[in-house]
């Protein structure tokens, strides 16, 4: 049995609330992610998905619990530079909002190059070759690679963000609603891109989403969160097609499926 | 495909805005005036028609002539040459103040914006206390302690201006720090120092430039005032504030030229820097 690439044990996050008991955003969550797997974290707004993702990448300090990534204890954000770099090389995050997760003064190419410089001692030629390779992998053409974020569309920006994350060849990529702000056809493109990348690279995904269609497309298994707790877990197919927990059933029902037709409200039309 | 829209030709909104931004005659004018002033200071010995300190009692209080385009002062020194040479000390002082106050203020702003919490609270209190001392009072105190000249007022004004710059840049830095790209940098594994230096600071530079330009105008006025009061640059050094004071007695005799032209040099310079700041604000606001 190979060891999981991410193992999370009884992870908990409480945010202090002045004059009240703390708000428990993540409540004793445990899971394991095997290498090459894609895990969905499902739940409606406010269920603690983002907080969980932020703890995984070291942006938030857990109140209690344990995070192990690639066999190393990463329960708290790294304090020393070396720890931060080592964590960054193993786990990367793609943010929800492609409009603000890129430095507006940095062309795509420079953004990716900076990431490479930070982690690897490549010669300028090697680095430029790798930048080209990454741009090609995520489908950015020459013009887009040289463009500032403001000259790119949302989907193109998200490709840059994905290329930046892939630059370090991470073992785990956390996608926090990474396609939620894109329109449906662009969503499909990005999801296909992510599926291709997983087929090519030795990479695992943690897909944070409230969108069951997205989850179905790119994850093998998952769990459902409600108020910070895991209420149900299983393979994506089972979760979506045969939900057991009432909350999952509710989530499932609130999604338009085949046979669902919008009820048009009858309006009185007067001349 | 003949009916296809020439998409490449459509100007993206960013480009249109940049084109608009590029054309700002007032901004260009300010830059030209400031560049001319700096050149004048640098090249003073080459372009000044006379020795600024050579007096000629026989030629005192002369009006405008070919040899002395702006006339001479009460001891017969060429006013134009003194204005040109005066640019050196008059601009050097504010430049030093601006560099010191900006470097210090931006450093304080970045540290407080980055750390937040208690560091921010303590630093903000200290800045509040500094705010309570007007810059000029500070400078007069410093002169009382360290003597007249350029050094004491420059140090005092640097300290006095620092809180203003720190406060403005801090609030911009807090906004900038809250943008997700900063967290993306953290996830990438960058150190806070690198994020501040390579990402926050470049994005804050427009604000820093505005603050520097505004401070330059104020520092010039303050330093000129100190020289005028006899606390700054000492005679016979050519300096505009000093020249205004030295020329005062002659005003009563009907010879206001020395004070007038030196005062005009101060006004033009301050105006150029303030206008520059104003145009820069507009540019960043767009
Ligand atoms: N920094 C914070 N301080 C205080 N409370 C927070 C903080 N971040 C999140 N919370 C709270 O924690 C809870 C979970 O938030 P979280 O962002 O993890 O939800 P989410 O599942 O990602 O929701 P969404 O789908 O809307 O993104 C929410 O009630 C939120 O208000
Ligand atoms: Mg979220």
Coordinates of C-alpha atoms and ligand atoms in Angstrom, one line a residue:
Chain A
X1 CA 0.0 0.0 0.0
X2 CA 1.7 3.2 -1.1
X3 CA 1.5 6.1 1.3
X4 CA -1.1 8.8 0.4
X5 CA 0.3 12.1 -1.0
X6 CA -2.0 14.1 1.4
X7 CA -3.2 12.8 4.7
X8 CA -5.4 15.1 6.8
X9 CA -6.4 14.1 10.3
X10 CA -9.1 15.7 12.5
X11 CA -8.3 19.1 11.0
X12 CA -10.1 22.0 12.7
X13 CA -10.3 25.7 12.2
X14 CA -12.0 28.1 14.6
X15 CA -12.1 31.8 13.8
X16 CA -12.3 34.0 16.8
X17 CA -15.5 36.0 17.1
X18 CA -15.4 39.0 19.5
X19 CA -17.7 38.4 22.5
X20 CA -18.8 34.9 21.3
X21 CA -17.5 31.4 21.0
X22 CA -15.3 31.0 18.0
X23 CA -16.8 30.2 14.6
X24 CA -15.9 26.7 13.6
X25 CA -15.3 26.9 9.9
X26 CA -13.7 23.4 9.6
X27 CA -14.7 20.8 12.1
X28 CA -12.6 17.6 12.5
X29 CA -12.1 16.9 8.8
X30 CA -10.0 13.8 7.9
X31 CA -9.2 12.4 4.4
X32 CA -6.5 10.9 2.4
X33 CA -5.5 11.6 -1.2
X34 CA -3.7 8.9 -3.1
X35 CA -1.1 9.7 -5.8
X36 CA -2.7 10.5 -9.1
X37 CA -6.2 10.7 -7.6
X38 CA -8.6 13.6 -7.9
X39 CA -10.7 14.3 -4.8
X40 CA -13.7 16.6 -4.7
X41 CA -14.6 18.8 -1.8
X42 CA -18.3 19.5 -2.2
X43 CA -20.4 21.9 -0.2
X44 CA -22.5 25.0 -0.4
X45 CA -21.3 28.5 0.3
X46 CA -19.9 28.9 3.8
X47 CA -19.4 25.2 4.4
X48 CA -15.6 25.7 5.0
X49 CA -14.2 24.5 1.7
X50 CA -11.9 27.5 1.1
X51 CA -10.7 27.5 4.7
X52 CA -9.7 23.8 4.3
X53 CA -7.9 24.6 1.0
X54 CA -6.1 27.5 2.6
X55 CA -4.9 25.4 5.5
X56 CA -3.5 22.8 3.0
X57 CA -1.4 25.3 1.2
X58 CA -0.2 27.1 4.4
X59 CA -2.2 30.3 4.2
X60 CA -4.1 29.6 7.4
X61 CA -3.0 28.0 10.6
X62 CA -5.2 25.1 11.8
X63 CA -6.6 25.3 15.3
X64 CA -6.0 21.6 15.7
X65 CA -5.3 18.5 13.6
X66 CA -2.6 17.3 11.3
X67 CA -1.7 17.8 7.7
X68 CA 0.8 15.5 6.1
X69 CA 2.0 16.2 2.5
X70 CA 4.3 13.8 0.8
X71 CA 5.2 12.2 4.1
X72 CA 6.1 15.5 5.8
X73 CA 4.3 17.1 8.6
X74 CA 2.8 20.4 7.2
X75 CA 0.3 21.1 10.0
X76 CA 1.4 24.7 10.3
X77 CA 2.5 27.3 7.8
X78 CA 6.2 27.2 7.3
X79 CA 8.1 29.7 9.3
X80 CA 11.4 29.5 7.6
X81 CA 12.0 30.3 3.9
X82 CA 13.2 26.7 3.1
X83 CA 10.0 25.2 4.6
X84 CA 7.8 27.5 2.5
X85 CA 9.6 26.7 -0.6
X86 CA 9.5 23.0 0.1
X87 CA 5.8 23.1 0.7
X88 CA 5.2 25.3 -2.4
X89 CA 7.1 22.7 -4.5
X90 CA 4.7 20.0 -3.4
X91 CA 1.3 21.7 -3.2
X92 CA -0.1 24.5 -5.3
X93 CA -3.3 26.4 -5.4
X94 CA -5.3 27.9 -8.2
X95 CA -7.5 30.7 -6.9
X96 CA -11.1 31.3 -7.8
X97 CA -10.7 34.7 -9.1
X98 CA -8.4 34.8 -12.2
X99 CA -8.7 38.6 -12.3
X100 CA -6.9 39.3 -9.0
X101 CA -4.7 36.3 -8.5
X102 CA -2.1 37.6 -10.9
X103 CA 0.2 40.6 -10.4
X104 CA -1.2 43.2 -12.8
X105 CA 2.3 44.4 -13.7
X106 CA 3.6 41.0 -14.6
X107 CA 3.2 39.5 -18.1
X108 CA 2.3 35.8 -18.1
X109 CA 5.8 34.8 -19.1
X110 CA 7.5 36.7 -16.3
X111 CA 5.1 35.3 -13.8
X112 CA 5.9 31.8 -14.8
X113 CA 9.7 32.6 -15.0
X114 CA 9.7 34.1 -11.5
X115 CA 8.2 30.8 -10.2
X116 CA 10.9 28.8 -11.9
X117 CA 13.7 31.1 -10.7
X118 CA 12.4 30.8 -7.2
X119 CA 12.5 27.1 -7.1
X120 CA 15.1 25.9 -9.6
X121 CA 18.6 27.1 -10.5
X122 CA 18.0 26.9 -14.3
X123 CA 20.1 28.7 -16.8
X124 CA 18.3 31.5 -18.7
X125 CA 18.0 29.3 -21.8
X126 CA 16.6 26.3 -19.9
X127 CA 14.2 28.5 -18.1
X128 CA 12.9 30.1 -21.2
X129 CA 12.5 26.7 -22.8
X130 CA 10.5 25.5 -19.7
X131 CA 8.3 28.7 -19.8
X132 CA 7.5 28.0 -23.5
X133 CA 6.7 24.4 -22.6
X134 CA 4.4 25.4 -19.9
X135 CA 2.6 28.0 -22.0
X136 CA 2.1 25.4 -24.7
X137 CA 0.9 22.9 -22.2
X138 CA -1.9 25.3 -21.0
X139 CA -2.6 26.6 -24.4
X140 CA -1.3 30.1 -24.3
X141 CA 0.0 31.5 -27.6
X142 CA 3.0 33.8 -28.0
X143 CA 1.0 37.0 -27.8
X144 CA -0.9 35.9 -24.7
X145 CA 2.3 34.7 -23.0
X146 CA 3.8 38.2 -23.4
X147 CA 0.6 40.1 -22.4
X148 CA -0.2 41.7 -19.1
X149 CA -3.2 40.2 -17.2
X150 CA -5.5 43.1 -18.2
X151 CA -5.1 42.2 -21.8
X152 CA -6.2 38.6 -21.2
X153 CA -9.7 37.1 -20.8
X154 CA -10.7 35.3 -17.6
X155 CA -10.1 31.9 -19.1
X156 CA -6.7 33.0 -20.4
X157 CA -5.8 34.3 -17.0
X158 CA -6.8 31.1 -15.4
X159 CA -4.5 29.3 -17.8
X160 CA -1.7 31.5 -16.7
X161 CA -2.5 30.7 -13.1
X162 CA -2.5 27.0 -13.9
X163 CA 0.8 27.3 -15.7
X164 CA 2.3 29.1 -12.7
X165 CA 1.1 26.4 -10.4
X166 CA 2.4 23.6 -12.7
X167 CA 5.8 25.3 -13.0
X168 CA 7.1 23.6 -9.9
X169 CA 5.7 20.2 -10.9
X170 CA 3.7 20.0 -7.7
X171 CA 2.4 16.6 -6.6
X172 CA -0.9 18.2 -5.5
X173 CA -2.9 20.9 -7.2
X174 CA -5.7 22.4 -5.1
X175 CA -8.4 24.1 -7.3
X176 CA -10.6 26.4 -5.3
X177 CA -13.6 27.0 -7.5
X178 CA -11.1 27.5 -10.2
X179 CA -13.7 27.6 -13.0
X180 CA -16.6 29.1 -11.1
X181 CA -16.1 32.6 -12.4
X182 CA -15.8 31.5 -16.1
X183 CA -18.6 31.1 -18.5
X184 CA -19.7 27.6 -19.3
X185 CA -17.9 27.0 -22.6
X186 CA -14.6 28.3 -21.1
X187 CA -15.2 26.1 -18.0
X188 CA -15.4 23.1 -20.3
X189 CA -12.1 24.1 -21.9
X190 CA -10.3 24.5 -18.6
X191 CA -11.7 21.3 -17.2
X192 CA -10.5 19.4 -20.3
X193 CA -7.1 21.0 -19.9
X194 CA -7.0 19.9 -16.3
X195 CA -8.0 16.4 -17.3
X196 CA -5.3 16.3 -19.9
X197 CA -2.7 17.5 -17.5
X198 CA -3.6 14.8 -15.0
X199 CA -3.3 12.2 -17.8
X200 CA 0.2 13.5 -18.6
X201 CA 1.7 14.4 -15.3
X202 CA 2.1 12.6 -12.0
X203 CA -0.3 14.9 -10.2
X204 CA -3.2 14.7 -7.8
X205 CA -6.1 17.2 -7.6
X206 CA -8.2 18.5 -4.8
X207 CA -11.2 20.0 -6.5
X208 CA -13.1 22.4 -4.3
X209 CA -16.5 23.1 -5.8
X210 CA -20.2 23.7 -5.2
X211 CA -20.8 22.8 -8.8
X212 CA -21.7 19.1 -9.1
X213 CA -21.2 19.1 -12.9
X214 CA -17.6 20.2 -12.4
X215 CA -17.1 17.6 -9.8
X216 CA -18.4 14.9 -11.9
X217 CA -16.1 15.8 -14.7
X218 CA -12.8 15.8 -13.0
X219 CA -12.9 13.9 -9.7
X220 CA -12.9 10.2 -8.8
X221 CA -14.0 10.4 -5.2
X222 CA -15.0 13.1 -2.8
X223 CA -16.7 14.2 0.3
X224 CA -19.5 16.6 1.1
X225 CA -19.2 19.3 3.8
X226 CA -21.9 21.0 5.7
X227 CA -21.1 23.6 8.4
X228 CA -17.4 22.5 8.4
X229 CA -18.2 18.8 8.9
X230 CA -17.9 15.9 6.5
X231 CA -21.4 14.5 6.2
X232 CA -20.9 12.0 3.4
X233 CA -18.0 10.5 1.4
X234 CA -17.6 8.1 -1.4
X235 CA -16.9 7.8 -5.1
X236 CA -18.1 10.8 -7.2
X237 CA -20.5 8.6 -9.1
X238 CA -22.1 7.3 -5.9
X239 CA -22.2 10.7 -4.3
X240 CA -23.9 12.3 -7.2
X241 CA -26.2 9.5 -8.4
X242 CA -27.1 7.8 -5.1
X243 CA -26.6 10.4 -2.3
X244 CA -27.4 9.0 1.1
X245 CA -27.2 12.0 3.4
X246 CA -30.2 14.4 3.3
X247 CA -27.8 17.4 2.7
X248 CA -26.2 15.7 -0.3
X249 CA -29.7 14.9 -1.6
X250 CA -30.6 18.5 -1.2
X251 CA -27.5 19.7 -3.1
X252 CA -28.2 17.1 -5.8
X253 CA -31.8 18.2 -6.2
X254 CA -31.0 21.9 -6.5
X255 CA -29.0 21.2 -9.7
X256 CA -30.8 21.2 -13.0
X257 CA -30.4 17.7 -14.6
X258 CA -31.8 16.0 -17.6
X259 CA -35.6 16.3 -17.8
X260 CA -35.5 19.6 -15.9
X261 CA -37.2 22.4 -17.7
X262 CA -37.3 26.0 -16.5
X263 CA -40.7 27.0 -15.5
X264 CA -41.5 30.2 -17.3
X265 CA -43.5 32.6 -15.3
X266 CA -46.7 33.6 -17.1
X267 CA -46.7 37.3 -17.7
X268 CA -49.7 39.2 -18.6
X269 CA -49.0 40.9 -21.9
X270 CA -50.9 44.0 -22.6
X271 CA -50.8 46.1 -25.7
Chain B
X1 CA -14.3 35.3 -44.6
X2 CA -14.7 38.7 -46.2
X3 CA -17.5 39.6 -43.7
X4 CA -15.4 38.8 -40.6
X5 CA -14.8 41.6 -38.2
X6 CA -11.1 42.7 -38.1
X7 CA -10.9 41.7 -34.5
X8 CA -7.2 42.5 -34.3
X9 CA -8.0 46.1 -35.1
X10 CA -10.4 46.6 -32.3
X11 CA -8.6 48.6 -29.6
X12 CA -8.9 47.0 -26.2
X13 CA -10.2 49.5 -23.6
X14 CA -6.8 49.4 -21.8
X15 CA -5.0 50.6 -24.9
X16 CA -7.4 53.4 -25.5
X17 CA -6.9 54.5 -21.9
X18 CA -3.2 54.3 -22.2
X19 CA -3.3 56.4 -25.3
X20 CA -5.3 59.0 -23.5
X21 CA -2.9 58.8 -20.5
X22 CA 0.0 59.4 -22.8
X23 CA -1.3 62.8 -23.9
X24 CA -1.1 65.0 -20.9
X25 CA 0.4 68.3 -21.9
X26 CA 0.3 69.7 -18.4
X27 CA 2.2 66.7 -17.1
X28 CA 4.7 67.0 -19.9
X29 CA 5.1 70.7 -19.1
X30 CA 5.8 69.9 -15.4
X31 CA 8.4 67.3 -16.3
X32 CA 10.1 69.8 -18.7
X33 CA 10.2 72.6 -16.1
X34 CA 11.6 70.2 -13.4
X35 CA 14.1 68.8 -15.8
X36 CA 15.2 72.3 -16.8
X37 CA 15.6 73.3 -13.1
X38 CA 17.7 70.2 -12.4
X39 CA 19.8 70.9 -15.4
X40 CA 20.2 74.5 -14.3
X41 CA 21.5 73.3 -10.9
X42 CA 23.8 70.7 -12.4
X43 CA 25.3 73.0 -15.0
X44 CA 25.3 76.2 -12.9
X45 CA 29.0 77.0 -13.3
X46 CA 28.7 76.6 -17.1
X47 CA 25.6 78.6 -17.7
X48 CA 25.8 81.4 -15.1
X49 CA 27.1 84.6 -16.7
X50 CA 28.9 85.8 -13.6
X51 CA 30.4 84.6 -10.4
X52 CA 27.4 84.5 -8.0
X53 CA 29.5 85.7 -5.1
X54 CA 31.5 88.5 -6.8
X55 CA 30.2 91.8 -5.5
X56 CA 30.8 95.1 -7.1
X57 CA 29.7 98.0 -4.8
X58 CA 29.9 100.4 -7.7
X59 CA 27.3 98.3 -9.7
X60 CA 24.8 97.8 -6.8
X61 CA 21.1 97.7 -7.4
X62 CA 21.4 98.0 -11.1
X63 CA 18.4 97.4 -13.3
X64 CA 18.1 94.9 -16.1
X65 CA 20.9 95.2 -18.6
X66 CA 22.6 93.1 -21.2
X67 CA 25.4 92.1 -18.8
X68 CA 23.0 91.6 -15.9
X69 CA 19.7 90.4 -17.4
X70 CA 17.9 90.4 -14.0
X71 CA 20.0 93.3 -12.6
X72 CA 22.2 93.2 -9.5
X73 CA 21.5 93.1 -5.8
X74 CA 22.4 95.6 -3.0
X75 CA 26.1 94.6 -3.0
X76 CA 26.3 94.4 -6.8
X77 CA 26.1 90.6 -7.3
X78 CA 24.5 89.3 -10.5
X79 CA 20.9 88.2 -9.6
X80 CA 20.6 85.7 -12.5
X81 CA 23.8 84.0 -11.6
X82 CA 22.7 83.8 -7.9
X83 CA 19.4 82.3 -9.0
X84 CA 21.1 79.8 -11.2
X85 CA 23.6 78.8 -8.5
X86 CA 21.0 79.0 -5.8
X87 CA 19.1 76.2 -7.5
X88 CA 21.8 73.8 -6.3
X89 CA 21.3 74.3 -2.5
X90 CA 17.6 75.1 -3.0
X91 CA 16.9 71.8 -4.8
X92 CA 19.4 69.7 -3.0
X93 CA 17.8 70.2 0.4
X94 CA 14.3 69.2 -0.6
X95 CA 15.7 66.3 -2.6
X96 CA 17.5 64.9 0.4
X97 CA 14.3 65.4 2.5
X98 CA 12.2 63.6 -0.1
X99 CA 14.6 60.7 -0.5
X100 CA 15.0 60.1 3.3
X101 CA 11.3 60.6 4.2
X102 CA 10.1 58.5 1.2
X103 CA 12.5 55.6 1.9
X104 CA 11.6 55.7 5.6
X105 CA 7.9 56.2 5.1
X106 CA 7.6 53.5 2.5
X107 CA 9.5 51.0 4.7
X108 CA 7.3 51.8 7.7
X109 CA 4.2 51.5 5.5
X110 CA 5.2 48.1 4.0
X111 CA 6.1 46.6 7.4
X112 CA 2.9 47.8 9.1
X113 CA 0.7 46.7 6.2
X114 CA 2.4 43.4 6.0
X115 CA 2.5 42.5 9.6
X116 CA -0.8 44.1 10.7
X117 CA -2.0 43.4 14.2
X118 CA 0.1 44.8 17.0
X119 CA 3.0 46.0 14.9
X120 CA 0.5 48.1 12.9
X121 CA -1.1 49.5 16.1
X122 CA 2.1 50.5 17.7
X123 CA 3.5 52.0 14.6
X124 CA 0.3 54.0 14.0
X125 CA 0.5 55.4 17.5
X126 CA 4.1 56.5 17.0
X127 CA 3.2 58.1 13.8
X128 CA 0.3 59.9 15.5
X129 CA 2.7 61.3 18.0
X130 CA 5.0 62.5 15.3
X131 CA 2.0 64.1 13.5
X132 CA 1.5 66.3 16.6
X133 CA 4.8 68.2 15.9
X134 CA 4.6 70.6 12.9
X135 CA 7.6 70.1 10.7
X136 CA 8.9 73.7 11.1
X137 CA 8.9 73.5 14.9
X138 CA 10.8 70.3 14.6
X139 CA 13.3 72.0 12.3
X140 CA 13.7 75.0 14.5
X141 CA 14.3 72.7 17.5
X142 CA 16.9 70.8 15.5
X143 CA 18.7 74.0 14.5
X144 CA 18.7 75.1 18.2
X145 CA 20.4 71.9 19.0
X146 CA 22.7 71.3 16.1
X147 CA 23.3 74.8 14.7
X148 CA 22.3 76.4 11.5
X149 CA 23.1 75.1 8.0
X150 CA 21.4 72.6 5.7
X151 CA 22.0 69.4 7.7
X152 CA 19.9 69.9 10.8
X153 CA 16.8 71.2 8.9
X154 CA 17.0 68.4 6.4
X155 CA 17.1 65.7 9.1
X156 CA 14.3 67.4 11.0
X157 CA 12.1 67.7 8.0
X158 CA 12.8 64.2 6.9
X159 CA 11.5 62.9 10.2
X160 CA 8.6 65.3 10.1
X161 CA 7.5 64.3 6.6
X162 CA 7.9 60.6 7.2
X163 CA 4.6 60.0 8.9
X164 CA 2.6 61.7 6.1
X165 CA 4.2 59.5 3.5
X166 CA 3.9 56.4 5.7
X167 CA 0.2 57.0 6.4
X168 CA -0.8 57.4 2.7
X169 CA 1.3 54.6 1.5
X170 CA 0.2 52.3 4.3
X171 CA -3.4 52.5 3.4
X172 CA -2.6 51.9 -0.3
X173 CA -0.4 49.0 0.8
X174 CA -3.1 47.5 3.0
X175 CA -5.4 47.5 0.0
X176 CA -2.7 46.0 -2.2
X177 CA -1.8 43.3 0.3
X178 CA -5.4 42.1 0.4
X179 CA -5.4 41.2 -3.3
X180 CA -5.2 37.5 -3.9
X181 CA -2.1 37.7 -6.0
X182 CA -0.1 38.3 -2.8
X183 CA -1.4 35.1 -1.4
X184 CA -0.5 33.4 -4.7
X185 CA 3.0 34.6 -4.1
X186 CA 3.0 33.2 -0.6
X187 CA 1.7 29.8 -1.9
X188 CA 4.5 29.9 -4.4
X189 CA 6.9 30.0 -1.4
X190 CA 8.2 33.6 -1.7
X191 CA 9.5 35.3 1.3
X192 CA 7.7 38.4 2.6
X193 CA 10.7 40.5 1.8
X194 CA 10.6 39.4 -1.8
X195 CA 6.9 39.8 -2.2
X196 CA 7.2 43.4 -0.8
X197 CA 10.2 44.3 -2.9
X198 CA 9.2 42.6 -6.2
X199 CA 5.4 42.9 -6.2
X200 CA 3.9 45.3 -3.6
X201 CA 6.4 48.1 -4.1
X202 CA 6.3 48.2 -7.9
X203 CA 2.5 48.3 -7.7
X204 CA 2.6 51.1 -5.1
X205 CA 5.2 53.2 -7.1
X206 CA 2.5 55.5 -8.6
X207 CA 1.4 56.4 -5.0
X208 CA 5.0 56.8 -3.9
X209 CA 5.7 59.2 -6.8
X210 CA 2.8 61.4 -5.9
X211 CA 3.8 61.6 -2.3
X212 CA 7.4 62.4 -3.3
X213 CA 6.3 65.2 -5.6
X214 CA 4.0 66.7 -3.0
X215 CA 6.7 66.5 -0.3
X216 CA 9.2 68.1 -2.5
X217 CA 7.1 71.2 -2.9
X218 CA 6.5 71.4 0.9
X219 CA 10.1 70.8 1.7
X220 CA 11.3 73.5 -0.6
X221 CA 8.9 76.0 1.0
X222 CA 9.9 74.9 4.5
X223 CA 13.6 75.0 3.9
X224 CA 13.3 78.4 2.1
X225 CA 11.4 79.7 5.1
X226 CA 14.1 78.5 7.5
X227 CA 16.8 80.1 5.3
X228 CA 14.7 83.2 5.2
X229 CA 14.5 83.2 9.0
X230 CA 18.3 82.8 9.1
X231 CA 18.1 79.3 10.5
X232 CA 19.1 77.4 7.3
X233 CA 21.7 78.1 4.7
X234 CA 23.9 81.0 5.8
X235 CA 25.1 84.0 3.8
X236 CA 26.8 84.5 1.5
X237 CA 25.7 81.1 0.0
X238 CA 23.3 81.5 -2.8
X239 CA 20.0 80.0 -1.9
X240 CA 16.5 81.2 -2.9
X241 CA 15.1 81.6 0.6
X242 CA 18.2 83.3 1.7
X243 CA 18.1 85.6 -1.3
X244 CA 14.5 86.7 -0.5
X245 CA 15.6 87.7 3.0
X246 CA 18.8 89.4 1.8
X247 CA 16.9 91.4 -0.7
X248 CA 14.4 92.7 1.8
X249 CA 16.1 95.9 2.7
X250 CA 16.5 96.8 -0.9
X251 CA 12.7 96.5 -1.5
X252 CA 12.1 99.6 0.6
X253 CA 14.6 101.4 -1.6
X254 CA 12.6 100.5 -4.6
X255 CA 14.8 97.7 -5.7
X256 CA 12.7 94.5 -5.2
X257 CA 14.5 92.5 -8.0
X258 CA 16.6 90.2 -5.8
X259 CA 13.8 89.1 -3.5
X260 CA 11.2 89.1 -6.3
X261 CA 13.1 86.8 -8.7
X262 CA 14.2 84.4 -5.9
X263 CA 10.6 84.3 -4.7
X264 CA 9.5 83.6 -8.3
X265 CA 12.0 80.7 -8.6
X266 CA 10.5 79.2 -5.4
X267 CA 7.0 79.6 -6.7
X268 CA 7.6 78.2 -10.1
X269 CA 9.4 75.1 -8.6
X270 CA 6.8 74.5 -6.0
X271 CA 4.0 74.9 -8.6
X272 CA 5.7 72.5 -11.0
X273 CA 6.0 69.8 -8.3
X274 CA 2.5 70.3 -7.0
X275 CA 1.1 70.2 -10.5
X276 CA 3.1 67.1 -11.3
X277 CA 1.7 65.4 -8.2
X278 CA -1.8 66.4 -9.2
X279 CA -1.4 65.0 -12.7
X280 CA 0.1 61.8 -11.3
X281 CA -2.9 61.4 -9.0
X282 CA -5.2 61.7 -12.0
X283 CA -3.1 59.2 -14.0
X284 CA -3.3 56.6 -11.2
X285 CA -7.0 57.3 -10.6
X286 CA -7.9 56.5 -14.2
Ligands
LIG1 N1 -10.7 35.0 7.9 C1 -11.9 34.7 8.4 N2 -12.3 35.2 9.6 C2 -13.5 34.9 10.1 N3 -14.3 34.0 9.6 C3 -14.0 33.5 8.4 C4 -12.7 33.8 7.8 N4 -12.7 33.0 6.6 C5 -13.8 32.3 6.6 N5 -14.6 32.6 7.6 C6 -15.9 32.0 7.9 O1 -15.7 30.6 7.8 C7 -16.9 30.0 7.2 C8 -16.4 29.1 6.0 O2 -15.9 29.9 5.0 P1 -15.3 29.4 3.7 O3 -14.8 30.6 2.9 O4 -14.3 28.3 4.0 O5 -16.5 28.8 3.0 P2 -16.6 28.2 1.5 O6 -17.2 26.8 1.7 O7 -15.4 28.3 0.8 O8 -17.7 29.1 0.8 P3 -17.9 29.6 -0.7 O9 -18.5 28.5 -1.5 O10 -18.8 30.8 -0.6 O11 -16.5 30.0 -1.1 C9 -17.8 31.1 6.8 O12 -18.8 31.2 7.7 C10 -16.9 32.3 6.8 O13 -17.7 33.4 7.2
LIG2 MG1 -14.8 29.4 -1.0

